[in-house]
Amino acid sequence: MDPDDHVCLCFHVSLRKIRGFLRRENPPVASLISECLGAGTGCGWCVPFL
């Protein structure tokens, strides 16, 4: 998967955005990705990838 490919199509969240968030914030739980970036809160298609 290319870093600029969208993981979340509803909110246009790319793999690059997710990796950057993980590096900066080091979240203790995956649900913070959804809370902070919105990924996984639309149709739910990307939830298994988060």
Short mmCIF file of N, CA and C in Angstrom, two decimals:
data_model
loop_
_atom_site.label_atom_id
_atom_site.label_comp_id
_atom_site.label_asym_id
_atom_site.label_seq_id
_atom_site.Cartn_x
_atom_site.Cartn_y
_atom_site.Cartn_z
N MET A 1 0.85 -1.18 0.00
CA MET A 1 0.00 0.00 0.00
C MET A 1 0.89 1.24 0.00
N ASP A 2 0.58 2.17 -0.87
CA ASP A 2 1.31 3.43 -0.98
C ASP A 2 0.95 4.34 0.20
N PRO A 3 1.90 5.09 0.74
CA PRO A 3 1.61 5.96 1.89
C PRO A 3 0.50 6.98 1.64
N ASP A 4 0.29 7.35 0.38
CA ASP A 4 -0.74 8.34 0.07
C ASP A 4 -2.09 7.72 -0.27
N ASP A 5 -2.17 6.39 -0.24
CA ASP A 5 -3.44 5.71 -0.47
C ASP A 5 -4.36 5.97 0.72
N HIS A 6 -5.64 6.14 0.42
CA HIS A 6 -6.62 6.37 1.48
C HIS A 6 -7.00 5.05 2.14
N VAL A 7 -6.90 5.01 3.45
CA VAL A 7 -7.37 3.88 4.24
C VAL A 7 -8.85 4.10 4.52
N CYS A 8 -9.20 5.30 4.90
CA CYS A 8 -10.59 5.67 5.16
C CYS A 8 -11.08 6.53 4.01
N LEU A 9 -12.01 5.98 3.23
CA LEU A 9 -12.52 6.70 2.07
C LEU A 9 -13.51 7.79 2.45
N CYS A 10 -14.24 7.61 3.53
CA CYS A 10 -15.25 8.60 3.95
C CYS A 10 -14.60 9.93 4.36
N PHE A 11 -13.50 9.85 5.09
CA PHE A 11 -12.87 11.05 5.64
C PHE A 11 -11.50 11.33 5.03
N HIS A 12 -11.17 10.62 3.94
CA HIS A 12 -9.92 10.84 3.20
C HIS A 12 -8.69 10.80 4.10
N VAL A 13 -8.61 9.77 4.92
CA VAL A 13 -7.47 9.59 5.81
C VAL A 13 -6.50 8.62 5.14
N SER A 14 -5.31 9.11 4.87
CA SER A 14 -4.31 8.31 4.18
C SER A 14 -3.48 7.50 5.17
N LEU A 15 -2.79 6.52 4.63
CA LEU A 15 -1.87 5.73 5.44
C LEU A 15 -0.79 6.62 6.03
N ARG A 16 -0.35 7.62 5.27
CA ARG A 16 0.66 8.57 5.75
C ARG A 16 0.16 9.33 6.98
N LYS A 17 -1.11 9.78 6.96
CA LYS A 17 -1.68 10.49 8.11
C LYS A 17 -1.73 9.59 9.34
N ILE A 18 -2.12 8.35 9.14
CA ILE A 18 -2.21 7.41 10.26
C ILE A 18 -0.83 7.14 10.83
N ARG A 19 0.15 6.90 9.97
CA ARG A 19 1.52 6.64 10.45
C ARG A 19 2.08 7.85 11.19
N GLY A 20 1.83 9.05 10.67
CA GLY A 20 2.29 10.26 11.34
C GLY A 20 1.65 10.43 12.71
N PHE A 21 0.36 10.17 12.79
CA PHE A 21 -0.34 10.24 14.07
C PHE A 21 0.24 9.24 15.07
N LEU A 22 0.49 8.02 14.61
CA LEU A 22 1.04 6.99 15.50
C LEU A 22 2.43 7.37 16.00
N ARG A 23 3.25 7.96 15.12
CA ARG A 23 4.59 8.39 15.53
C ARG A 23 4.54 9.53 16.55
N ARG A 24 3.68 10.52 16.29
CA ARG A 24 3.60 11.69 17.16
C ARG A 24 2.95 11.39 18.51
N GLU A 25 1.83 10.69 18.47
CA GLU A 25 1.00 10.55 19.66
C GLU A 25 1.20 9.25 20.43
N ASN A 26 1.66 8.20 19.74
CA ASN A 26 1.84 6.88 20.36
C ASN A 26 0.61 6.49 21.19
N PRO A 27 -0.56 6.41 20.54
CA PRO A 27 -1.81 6.16 21.28
C PRO A 27 -1.82 4.78 21.94
N PRO A 28 -2.32 4.70 23.16
CA PRO A 28 -2.36 3.41 23.87
C PRO A 28 -3.44 2.47 23.34
N VAL A 29 -4.45 3.01 22.66
CA VAL A 29 -5.53 2.18 22.10
C VAL A 29 -5.83 2.65 20.67
N ALA A 30 -6.21 1.70 19.82
CA ALA A 30 -6.47 2.01 18.41
C ALA A 30 -7.66 2.94 18.22
N SER A 31 -8.59 2.94 19.17
CA SER A 31 -9.78 3.78 19.02
C SER A 31 -9.44 5.27 18.97
N LEU A 32 -8.27 5.65 19.45
CA LEU A 32 -7.86 7.06 19.38
C LEU A 32 -7.60 7.50 17.95
N ILE A 33 -7.30 6.56 17.06
CA ILE A 33 -7.14 6.89 15.64
C ILE A 33 -8.47 7.41 15.12
N SER A 34 -9.53 6.71 15.45
CA SER A 34 -10.87 7.14 15.02
C SER A 34 -11.27 8.45 15.67
N GLU A 35 -10.99 8.58 16.94
CA GLU A 35 -11.38 9.79 17.67
C GLU A 35 -10.66 11.02 17.14
N CYS A 36 -9.39 10.89 16.84
CA CYS A 36 -8.59 12.05 16.43
C CYS A 36 -8.63 12.33 14.93
N LEU A 37 -8.68 11.29 14.11
CA LEU A 37 -8.64 11.48 12.66
C LEU A 37 -9.99 11.28 11.99
N GLY A 38 -10.94 10.68 12.69
CA GLY A 38 -12.25 10.42 12.12
C GLY A 38 -12.35 9.10 11.37
N ALA A 39 -11.22 8.47 11.11
CA ALA A 39 -11.21 7.22 10.35
C ALA A 39 -12.02 6.15 11.08
N GLY A 40 -12.85 5.46 10.34
CA GLY A 40 -13.65 4.38 10.93
C GLY A 40 -14.97 4.81 11.51
N THR A 41 -15.28 6.10 11.44
CA THR A 41 -16.53 6.58 12.03
C THR A 41 -17.62 6.82 10.99
N GLY A 42 -17.30 6.59 9.73
CA GLY A 42 -18.29 6.78 8.66
C GLY A 42 -18.99 5.46 8.38
N CYS A 43 -18.66 4.85 7.26
CA CYS A 43 -19.34 3.62 6.84
C CYS A 43 -18.82 2.39 7.58
N GLY A 44 -17.60 2.48 8.15
CA GLY A 44 -17.04 1.36 8.91
C GLY A 44 -16.20 0.39 8.10
N TRP A 45 -16.08 0.61 6.79
CA TRP A 45 -15.33 -0.30 5.92
C TRP A 45 -13.88 -0.43 6.37
N CYS A 46 -13.26 0.64 6.84
CA CYS A 46 -11.84 0.64 7.15
C CYS A 46 -11.51 0.17 8.56
N VAL A 47 -12.50 -0.04 9.40
CA VAL A 47 -12.25 -0.41 10.80
C VAL A 47 -11.31 -1.61 10.93
N PRO A 48 -11.45 -2.68 10.14
CA PRO A 48 -10.51 -3.80 10.28
C PRO A 48 -9.05 -3.43 9.98
N PHE A 49 -8.84 -2.37 9.21
CA PHE A 49 -7.48 -1.95 8.85
C PHE A 49 -6.86 -1.03 9.88
N LEU A 50 -7.67 -0.53 10.79
CA LEU A 50 -7.16 0.38 11.81
C LEU A 50 -6.64 -0.41 12.99
#
